[in-house]
CSV table of C-alpha atoms and ligand atoms in Angstrom, one decimal:
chain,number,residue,atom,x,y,z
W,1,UNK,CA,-27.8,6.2,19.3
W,2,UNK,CA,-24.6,6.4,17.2
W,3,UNK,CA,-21.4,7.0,19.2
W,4,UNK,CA,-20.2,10.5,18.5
W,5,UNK,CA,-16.3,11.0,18.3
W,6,UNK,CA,-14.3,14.3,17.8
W,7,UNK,CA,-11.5,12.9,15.2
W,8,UNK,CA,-12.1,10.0,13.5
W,9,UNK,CA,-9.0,8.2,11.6
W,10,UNK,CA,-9.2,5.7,9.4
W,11,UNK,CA,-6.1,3.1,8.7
W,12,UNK,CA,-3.0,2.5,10.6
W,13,UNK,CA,-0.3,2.8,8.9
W,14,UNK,CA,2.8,5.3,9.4
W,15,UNK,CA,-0.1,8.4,8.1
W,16,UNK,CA,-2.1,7.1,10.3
W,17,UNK,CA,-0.5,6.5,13.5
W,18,UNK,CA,1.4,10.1,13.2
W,19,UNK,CA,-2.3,11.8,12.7
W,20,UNK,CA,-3.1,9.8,15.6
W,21,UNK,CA,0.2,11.1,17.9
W,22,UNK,CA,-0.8,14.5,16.9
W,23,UNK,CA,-4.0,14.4,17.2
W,24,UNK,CA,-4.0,13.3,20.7
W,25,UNK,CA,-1.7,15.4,21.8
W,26,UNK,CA,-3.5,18.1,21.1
W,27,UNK,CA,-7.0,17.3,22.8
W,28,UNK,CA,-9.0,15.8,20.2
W,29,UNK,CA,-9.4,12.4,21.5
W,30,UNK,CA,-9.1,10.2,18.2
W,31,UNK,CA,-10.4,7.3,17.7
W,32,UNK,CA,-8.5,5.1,15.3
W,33,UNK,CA,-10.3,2.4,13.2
W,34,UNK,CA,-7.3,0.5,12.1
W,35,UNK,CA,-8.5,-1.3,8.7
W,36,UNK,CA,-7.9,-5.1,8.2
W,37,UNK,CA,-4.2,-4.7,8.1
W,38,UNK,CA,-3.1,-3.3,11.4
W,39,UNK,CA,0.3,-1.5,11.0
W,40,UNK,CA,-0.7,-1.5,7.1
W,41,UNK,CA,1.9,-2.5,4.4
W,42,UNK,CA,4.8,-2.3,7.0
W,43,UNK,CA,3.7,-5.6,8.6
W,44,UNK,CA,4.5,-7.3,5.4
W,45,UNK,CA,8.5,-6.0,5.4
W,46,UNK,CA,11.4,-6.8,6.8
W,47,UNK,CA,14.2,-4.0,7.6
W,48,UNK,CA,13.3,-0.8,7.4
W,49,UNK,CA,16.5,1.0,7.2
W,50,UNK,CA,15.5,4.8,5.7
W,51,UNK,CA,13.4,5.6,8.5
W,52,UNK,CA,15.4,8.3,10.4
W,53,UNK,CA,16.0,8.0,13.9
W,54,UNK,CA,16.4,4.1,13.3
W,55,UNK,CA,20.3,4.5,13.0
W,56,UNK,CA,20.8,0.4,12.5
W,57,UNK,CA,17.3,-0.5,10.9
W,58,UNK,CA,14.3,-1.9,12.3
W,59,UNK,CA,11.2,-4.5,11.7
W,60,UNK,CA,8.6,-3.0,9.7
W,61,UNK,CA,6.3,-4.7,12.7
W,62,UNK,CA,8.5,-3.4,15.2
W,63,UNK,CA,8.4,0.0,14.1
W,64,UNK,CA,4.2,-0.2,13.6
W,65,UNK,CA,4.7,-1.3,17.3
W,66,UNK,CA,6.4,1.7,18.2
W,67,UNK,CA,3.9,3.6,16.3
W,68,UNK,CA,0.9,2.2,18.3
W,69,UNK,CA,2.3,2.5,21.3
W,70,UNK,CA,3.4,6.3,21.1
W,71,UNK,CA,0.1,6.8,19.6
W,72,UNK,CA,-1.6,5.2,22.8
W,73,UNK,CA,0.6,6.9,25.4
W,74,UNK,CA,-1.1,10.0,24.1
W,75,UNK,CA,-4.6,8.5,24.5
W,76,UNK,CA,-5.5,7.3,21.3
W,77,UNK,CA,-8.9,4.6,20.7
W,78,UNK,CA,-7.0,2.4,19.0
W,79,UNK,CA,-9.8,-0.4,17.6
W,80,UNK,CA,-9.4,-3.4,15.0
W,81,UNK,CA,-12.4,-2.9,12.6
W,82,UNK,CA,-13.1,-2.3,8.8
W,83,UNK,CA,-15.3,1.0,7.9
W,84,UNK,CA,-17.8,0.0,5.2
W,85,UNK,CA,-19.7,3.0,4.4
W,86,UNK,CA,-19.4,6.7,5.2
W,87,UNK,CA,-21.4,9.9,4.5
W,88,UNK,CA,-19.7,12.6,4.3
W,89,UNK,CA,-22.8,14.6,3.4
W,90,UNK,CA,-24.3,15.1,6.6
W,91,UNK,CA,-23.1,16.8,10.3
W,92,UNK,CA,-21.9,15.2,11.9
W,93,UNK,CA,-20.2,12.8,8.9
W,94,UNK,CA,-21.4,9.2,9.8
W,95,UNK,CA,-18.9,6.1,9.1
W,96,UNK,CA,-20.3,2.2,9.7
W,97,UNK,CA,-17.7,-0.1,10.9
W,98,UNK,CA,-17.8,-3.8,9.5
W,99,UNK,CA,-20.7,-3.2,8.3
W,100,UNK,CA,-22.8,-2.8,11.4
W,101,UNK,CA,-21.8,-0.4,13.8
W,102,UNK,CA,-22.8,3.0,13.2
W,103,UNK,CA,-20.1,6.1,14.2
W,104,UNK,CA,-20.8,10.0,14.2
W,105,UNK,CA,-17.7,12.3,13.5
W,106,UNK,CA,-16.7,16.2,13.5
W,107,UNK,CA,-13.3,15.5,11.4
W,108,UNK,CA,-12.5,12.6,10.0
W,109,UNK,CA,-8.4,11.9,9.1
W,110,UNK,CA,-8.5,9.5,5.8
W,111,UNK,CA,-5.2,7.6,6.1
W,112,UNK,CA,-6.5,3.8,4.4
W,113,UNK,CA,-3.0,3.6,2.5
W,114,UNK,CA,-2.7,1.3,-0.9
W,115,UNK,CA,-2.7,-1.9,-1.5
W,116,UNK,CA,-0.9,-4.2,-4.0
W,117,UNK,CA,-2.6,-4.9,-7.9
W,118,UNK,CA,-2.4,-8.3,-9.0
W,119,UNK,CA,-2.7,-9.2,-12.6
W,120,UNK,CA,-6.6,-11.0,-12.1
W,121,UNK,CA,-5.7,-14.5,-13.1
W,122,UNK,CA,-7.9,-17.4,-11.7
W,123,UNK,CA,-4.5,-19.2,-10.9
W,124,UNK,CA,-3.3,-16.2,-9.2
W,125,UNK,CA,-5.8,-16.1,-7.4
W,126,UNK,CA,-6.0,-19.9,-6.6
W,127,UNK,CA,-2.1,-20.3,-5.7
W,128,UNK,CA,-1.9,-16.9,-3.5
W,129,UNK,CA,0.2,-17.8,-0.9
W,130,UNK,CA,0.8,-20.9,-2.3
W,131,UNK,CA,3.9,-19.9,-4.6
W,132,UNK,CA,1.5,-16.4,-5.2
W,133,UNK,CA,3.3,-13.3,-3.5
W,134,UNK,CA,3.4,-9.2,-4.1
W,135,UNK,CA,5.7,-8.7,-1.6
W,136,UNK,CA,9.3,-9.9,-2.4
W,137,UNK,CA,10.8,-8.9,0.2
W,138,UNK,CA,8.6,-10.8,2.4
W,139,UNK,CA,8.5,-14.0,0.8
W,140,UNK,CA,11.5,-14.6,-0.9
W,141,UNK,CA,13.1,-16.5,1.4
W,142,UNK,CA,10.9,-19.4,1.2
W,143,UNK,CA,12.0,-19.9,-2.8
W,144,UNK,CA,16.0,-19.8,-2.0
W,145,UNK,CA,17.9,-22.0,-4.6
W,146,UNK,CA,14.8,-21.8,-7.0
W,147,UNK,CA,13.9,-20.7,-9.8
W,148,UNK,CA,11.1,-17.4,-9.9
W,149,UNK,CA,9.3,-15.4,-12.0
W,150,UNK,CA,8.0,-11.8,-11.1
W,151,UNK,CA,6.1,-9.7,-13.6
W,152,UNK,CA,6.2,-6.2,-13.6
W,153,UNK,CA,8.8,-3.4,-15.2
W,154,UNK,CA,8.7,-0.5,-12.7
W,155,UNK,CA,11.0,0.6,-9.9
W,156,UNK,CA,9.3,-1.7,-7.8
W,157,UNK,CA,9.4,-4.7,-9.7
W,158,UNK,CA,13.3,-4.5,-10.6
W,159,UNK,CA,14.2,-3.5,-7.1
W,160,UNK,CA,12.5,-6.8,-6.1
W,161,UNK,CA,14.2,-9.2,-8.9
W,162,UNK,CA,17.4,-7.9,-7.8
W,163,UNK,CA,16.9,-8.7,-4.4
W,164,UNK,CA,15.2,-12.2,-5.6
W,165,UNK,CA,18.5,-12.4,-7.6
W,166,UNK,CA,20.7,-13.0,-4.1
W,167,UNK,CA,18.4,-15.5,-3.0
W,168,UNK,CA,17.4,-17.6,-6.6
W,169,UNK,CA,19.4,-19.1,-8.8
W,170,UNK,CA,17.7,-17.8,-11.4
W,171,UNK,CA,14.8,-15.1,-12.0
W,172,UNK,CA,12.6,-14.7,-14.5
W,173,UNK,CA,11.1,-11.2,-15.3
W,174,UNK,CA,8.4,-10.6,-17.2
W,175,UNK,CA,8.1,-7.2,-19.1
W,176,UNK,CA,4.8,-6.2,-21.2
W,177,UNK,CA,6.4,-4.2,-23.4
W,178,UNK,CA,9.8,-3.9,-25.3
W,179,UNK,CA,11.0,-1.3,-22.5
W,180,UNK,CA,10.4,-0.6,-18.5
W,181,UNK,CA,8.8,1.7,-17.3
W,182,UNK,CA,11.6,1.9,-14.1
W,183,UNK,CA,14.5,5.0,-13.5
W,184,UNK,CA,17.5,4.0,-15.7
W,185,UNK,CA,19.6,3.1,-12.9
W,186,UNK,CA,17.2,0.3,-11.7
W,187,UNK,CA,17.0,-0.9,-15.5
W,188,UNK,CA,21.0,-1.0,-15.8
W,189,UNK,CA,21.3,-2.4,-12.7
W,190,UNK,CA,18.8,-5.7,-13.8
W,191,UNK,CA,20.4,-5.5,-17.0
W,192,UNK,CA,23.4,-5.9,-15.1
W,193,UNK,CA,21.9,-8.9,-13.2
W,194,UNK,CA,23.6,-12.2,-14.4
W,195,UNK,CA,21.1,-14.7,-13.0
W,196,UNK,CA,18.0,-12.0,-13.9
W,197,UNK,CA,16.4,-13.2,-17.3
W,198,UNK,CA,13.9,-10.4,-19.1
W,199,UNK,CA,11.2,-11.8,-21.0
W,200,UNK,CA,10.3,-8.8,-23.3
W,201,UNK,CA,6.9,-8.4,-24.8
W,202,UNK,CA,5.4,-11.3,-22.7
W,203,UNK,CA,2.2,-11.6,-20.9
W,204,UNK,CA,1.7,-14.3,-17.8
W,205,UNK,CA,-0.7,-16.2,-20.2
W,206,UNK,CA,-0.6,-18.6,-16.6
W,207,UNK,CA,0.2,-20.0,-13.6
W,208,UNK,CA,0.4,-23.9,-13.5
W,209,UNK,CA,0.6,-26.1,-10.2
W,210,UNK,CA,-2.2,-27.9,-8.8
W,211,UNK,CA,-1.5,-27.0,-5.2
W,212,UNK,CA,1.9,-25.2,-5.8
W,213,UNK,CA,3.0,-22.8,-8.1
W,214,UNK,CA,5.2,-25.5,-10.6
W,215,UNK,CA,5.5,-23.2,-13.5
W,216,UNK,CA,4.2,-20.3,-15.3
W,217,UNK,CA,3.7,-19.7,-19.1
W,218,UNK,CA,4.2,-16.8,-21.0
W,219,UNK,CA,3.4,-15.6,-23.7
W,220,UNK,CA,5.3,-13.4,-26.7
W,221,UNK,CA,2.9,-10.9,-27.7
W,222,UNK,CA,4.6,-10.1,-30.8
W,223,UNK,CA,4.5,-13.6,-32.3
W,224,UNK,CA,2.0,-15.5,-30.2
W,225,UNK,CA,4.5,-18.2,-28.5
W,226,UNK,CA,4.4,-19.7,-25.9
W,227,UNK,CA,7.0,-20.8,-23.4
W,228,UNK,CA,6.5,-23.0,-20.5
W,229,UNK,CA,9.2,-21.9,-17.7
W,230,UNK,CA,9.2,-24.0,-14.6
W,231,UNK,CA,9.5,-21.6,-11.1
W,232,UNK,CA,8.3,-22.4,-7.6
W,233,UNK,CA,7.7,-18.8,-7.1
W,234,UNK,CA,5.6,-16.6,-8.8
W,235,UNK,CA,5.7,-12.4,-7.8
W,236,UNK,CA,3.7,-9.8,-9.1
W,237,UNK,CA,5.2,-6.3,-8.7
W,238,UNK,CA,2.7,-4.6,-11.6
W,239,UNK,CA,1.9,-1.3,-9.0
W,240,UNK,CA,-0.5,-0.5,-6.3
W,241,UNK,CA,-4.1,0.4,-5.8
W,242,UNK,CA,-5.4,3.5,-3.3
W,243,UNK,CA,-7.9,2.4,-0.9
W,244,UNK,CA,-10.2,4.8,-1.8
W,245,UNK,CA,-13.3,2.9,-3.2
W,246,UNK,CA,-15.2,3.5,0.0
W,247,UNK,CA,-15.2,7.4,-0.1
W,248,UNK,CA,-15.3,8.0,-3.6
W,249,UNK,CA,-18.8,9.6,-3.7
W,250,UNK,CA,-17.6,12.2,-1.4
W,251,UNK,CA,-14.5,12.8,-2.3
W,252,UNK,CA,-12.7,13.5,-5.8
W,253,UNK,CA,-10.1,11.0,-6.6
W,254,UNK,CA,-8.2,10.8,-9.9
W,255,UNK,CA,-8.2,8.3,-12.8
W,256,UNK,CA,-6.1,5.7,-10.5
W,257,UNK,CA,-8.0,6.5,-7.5
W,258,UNK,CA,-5.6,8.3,-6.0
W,259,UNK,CA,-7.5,11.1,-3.3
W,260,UNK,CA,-7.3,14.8,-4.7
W,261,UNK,CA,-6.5,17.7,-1.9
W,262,UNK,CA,-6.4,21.0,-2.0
W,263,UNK,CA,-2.4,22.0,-3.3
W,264,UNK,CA,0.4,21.7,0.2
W,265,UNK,CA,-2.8,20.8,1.8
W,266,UNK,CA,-4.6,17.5,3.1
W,267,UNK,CA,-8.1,19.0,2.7
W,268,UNK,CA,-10.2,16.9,0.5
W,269,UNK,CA,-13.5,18.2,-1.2
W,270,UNK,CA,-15.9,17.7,2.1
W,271,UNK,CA,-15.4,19.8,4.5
W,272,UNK,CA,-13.8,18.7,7.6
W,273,UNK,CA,-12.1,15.6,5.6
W,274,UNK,CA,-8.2,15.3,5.4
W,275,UNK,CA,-6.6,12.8,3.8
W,276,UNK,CA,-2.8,11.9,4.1
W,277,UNK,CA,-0.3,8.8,3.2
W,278,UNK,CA,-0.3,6.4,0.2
W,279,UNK,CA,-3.7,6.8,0.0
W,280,UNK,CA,-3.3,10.3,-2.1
W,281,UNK,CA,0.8,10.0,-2.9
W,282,UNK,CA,1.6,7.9,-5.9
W,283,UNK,CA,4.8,9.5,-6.4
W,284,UNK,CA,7.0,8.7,-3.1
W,285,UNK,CA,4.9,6.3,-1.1
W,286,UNK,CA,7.3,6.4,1.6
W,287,UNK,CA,7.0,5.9,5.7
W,288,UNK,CA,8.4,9.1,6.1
W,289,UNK,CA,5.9,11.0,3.8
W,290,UNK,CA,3.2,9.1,4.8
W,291,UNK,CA,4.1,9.9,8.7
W,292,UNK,CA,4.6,13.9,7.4
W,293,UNK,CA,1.2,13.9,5.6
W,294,UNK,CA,-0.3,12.3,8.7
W,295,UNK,CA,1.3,15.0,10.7
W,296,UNK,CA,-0.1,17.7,8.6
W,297,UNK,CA,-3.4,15.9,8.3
W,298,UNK,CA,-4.1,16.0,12.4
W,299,UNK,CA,-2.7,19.8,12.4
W,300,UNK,CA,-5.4,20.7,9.6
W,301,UNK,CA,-8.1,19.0,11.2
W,302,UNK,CA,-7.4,20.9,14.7
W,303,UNK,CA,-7.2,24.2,13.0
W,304,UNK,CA,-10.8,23.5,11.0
W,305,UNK,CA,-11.9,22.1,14.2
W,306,UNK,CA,-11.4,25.3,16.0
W,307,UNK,CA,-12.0,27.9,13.1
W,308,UNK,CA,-15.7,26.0,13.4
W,309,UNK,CA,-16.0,26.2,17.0
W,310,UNK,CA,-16.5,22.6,17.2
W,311,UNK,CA,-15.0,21.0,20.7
K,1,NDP,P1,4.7,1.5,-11.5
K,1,NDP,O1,3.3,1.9,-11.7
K,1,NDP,O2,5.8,2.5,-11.7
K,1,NDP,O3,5.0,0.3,-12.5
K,1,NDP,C1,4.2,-0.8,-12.7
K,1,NDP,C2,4.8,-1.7,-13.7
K,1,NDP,O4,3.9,-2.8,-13.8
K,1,NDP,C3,4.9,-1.1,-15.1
K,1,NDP,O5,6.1,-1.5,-15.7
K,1,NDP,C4,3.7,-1.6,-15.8
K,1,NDP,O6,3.9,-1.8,-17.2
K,1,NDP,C5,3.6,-3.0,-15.2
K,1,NDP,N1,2.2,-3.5,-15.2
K,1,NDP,C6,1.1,-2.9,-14.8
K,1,NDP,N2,0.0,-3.7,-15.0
K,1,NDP,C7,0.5,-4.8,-15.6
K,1,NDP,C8,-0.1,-6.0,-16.0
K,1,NDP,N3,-1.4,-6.2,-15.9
K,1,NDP,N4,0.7,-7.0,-16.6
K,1,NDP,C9,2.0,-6.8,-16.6
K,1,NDP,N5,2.7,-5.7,-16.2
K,1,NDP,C10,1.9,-4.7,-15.7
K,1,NDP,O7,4.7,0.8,-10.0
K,1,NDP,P2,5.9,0.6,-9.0
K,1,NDP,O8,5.3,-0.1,-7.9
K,1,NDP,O9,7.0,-0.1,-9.7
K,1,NDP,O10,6.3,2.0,-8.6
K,1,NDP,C11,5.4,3.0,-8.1
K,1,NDP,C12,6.1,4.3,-7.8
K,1,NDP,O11,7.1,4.1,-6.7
K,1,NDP,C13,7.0,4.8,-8.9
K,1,NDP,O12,6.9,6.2,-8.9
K,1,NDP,C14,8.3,4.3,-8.6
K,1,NDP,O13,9.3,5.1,-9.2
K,1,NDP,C15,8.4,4.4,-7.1
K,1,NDP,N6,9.4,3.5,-6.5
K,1,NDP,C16,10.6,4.0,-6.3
K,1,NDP,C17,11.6,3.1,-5.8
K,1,NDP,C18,12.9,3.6,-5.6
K,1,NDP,O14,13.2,4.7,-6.0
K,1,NDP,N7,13.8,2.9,-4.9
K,1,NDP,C19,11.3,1.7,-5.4
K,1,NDP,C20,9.9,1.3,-5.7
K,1,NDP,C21,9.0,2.2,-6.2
K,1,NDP,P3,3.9,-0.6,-18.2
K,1,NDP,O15,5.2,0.1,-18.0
K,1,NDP,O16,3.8,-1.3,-19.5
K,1,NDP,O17,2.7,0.2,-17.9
């Protein structure tokens, strides 16, 4: 017989963890499934200095850490696993967990987060980790005194060249269009950049290196050229993708996947479902939201919880 628990969460990130405080603390005994990336995209960062009540910074690690823990002391079921399935038609909803293990829930707290896009190259692909990176910030250091490319024209993508810029002697952006998409501000400050180069109107046409990123060639899509530029490092900051795939027959999502609530709410279209964090914000993406979503996330499910007489 399937396990049957109160509130379900899925992901562990800062939406996730916060649900998970709340949650507990107020008598719903959550089990968290945590998703293959425990402490979600905060594992992969270094300082963390916007979170309040962090006064001089802190690991993104350490603070998913600190998250577990004050999400244990209140009694969560914290377990590693990956949910594979759901259906949210029935009651109770059922979820499978790596593929196998079959879970029955009253409410169930969505918090799966977003994940990085990558451009679909083969040699992107092949060289990932290898020279391959989406995450600046965390790989950077190993291509100090190099030459790197990164491809990608929003906020993201020129916060990261500038940062690459203090660490590479030179960096190489690439921009698919003849402007960026990113706030003026960041675009100044790249423009700005002495050691950034932009590459207007260019696509990553490849990435060359056998084992090891060598090179990458790009190509004018204006007039067809093509230009060999040797890097070691190659970072691809071209947006991020909801992890939403698995719910999407239950739930409504919009043309990027993003999750779809009710307005102020976290109430997605089946009942007793609440989704919170990245996973349905593509406009600030932050800890801090994601931790206030996952705060009103817990409180909604309590309150539908008890409305339906379910204990
Ligand atoms: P965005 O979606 O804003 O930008 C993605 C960029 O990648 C665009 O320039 C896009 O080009 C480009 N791109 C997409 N696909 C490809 C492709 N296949 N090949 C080449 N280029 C591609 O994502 P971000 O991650 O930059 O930002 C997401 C949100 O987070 C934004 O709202 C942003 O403002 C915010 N943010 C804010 C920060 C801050 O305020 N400090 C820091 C980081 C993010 P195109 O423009 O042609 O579509």
């Amino acid at each position: 017989m399937a396990e049957r628990i109160h509130c379900l969460i899925i992901g562990s990130g800062p939406a996730g963890y916060t649900a998970a405080i709340y949650a507990a603390r107020a008598g719903l005994k959550p089990v968290m499934i945590t998703g293959m990336l425990q402490g979600g995209q905060l594992i992969n960062t270094t300082d963390v200095e916007n979170y309040p009540g962090y006064p001089k910074g802190i690991l993104g690690p350490e603070m998913m850490e600190d998250f577990k823990n004050q999400a244990e002391r209140f009694g969560t079921d914290i377990r590693f696993g990956y949910v594979s399935k759901v259906d949210f038609s029935v009651t109770p909803k059922k979820i499978w967990v790596d593929g196998e293990k079959e879970l029955e829930a009253d409410a169930v707290i969505l918090a799966t987060g977003a994940e990085a896009k990558w451009l679909g190259l083969p040699s992107e692909k092949r060289l990932n980790g290898s020279g391959v990176s989406a995450c600046a910030v965390c790989d950077g250091f190993f291509y100090k005194n190099t030459e790197v490319a990164i491809v990608g024209a929003g906020d993201t993508a020129c916060e990261e060249a500038i940062y690459l810029s203090k660490l590479c002697t030179t960096v190489h952006m690439i921009v698919r269009r003849d402007e960026m998409r990113a706030s003026k501000i960041m675009q100044q400050r790249v423009l700005d950049t002495k050691n950034i180069k932009v590459y207007w109107n260019s696509e990553t046409d490849e990435i060359l290196g056998e084992t090891v990123v060598e090179a990458v060639r790009v190509k004018n899509v204006k007039s067809g050229e093509l230009t060999t530029i040797p890097v070691s490092g190659f970072f691809v900051a071209i947006g991020h993708q909801p992890n939403s795939a698995v719910f999407k027959d239950y739930i409504d999502t919009d043309d990027q996947g993003y999750v779809i609530t009710t307005p102020d709410s976290t109430k997605t279209k089946a009942e007793g479902v609440f989704a919170c964090g990245d996973l349905k914000d593509k406009v600030y993406r932050q800890a801090v939201t994601a931790a206030g979503s996952g705060c009103m996330a817990a409180l909604e499910a309590e309150r539908w919880l008890s409305e339906k007489g379910i204990h």
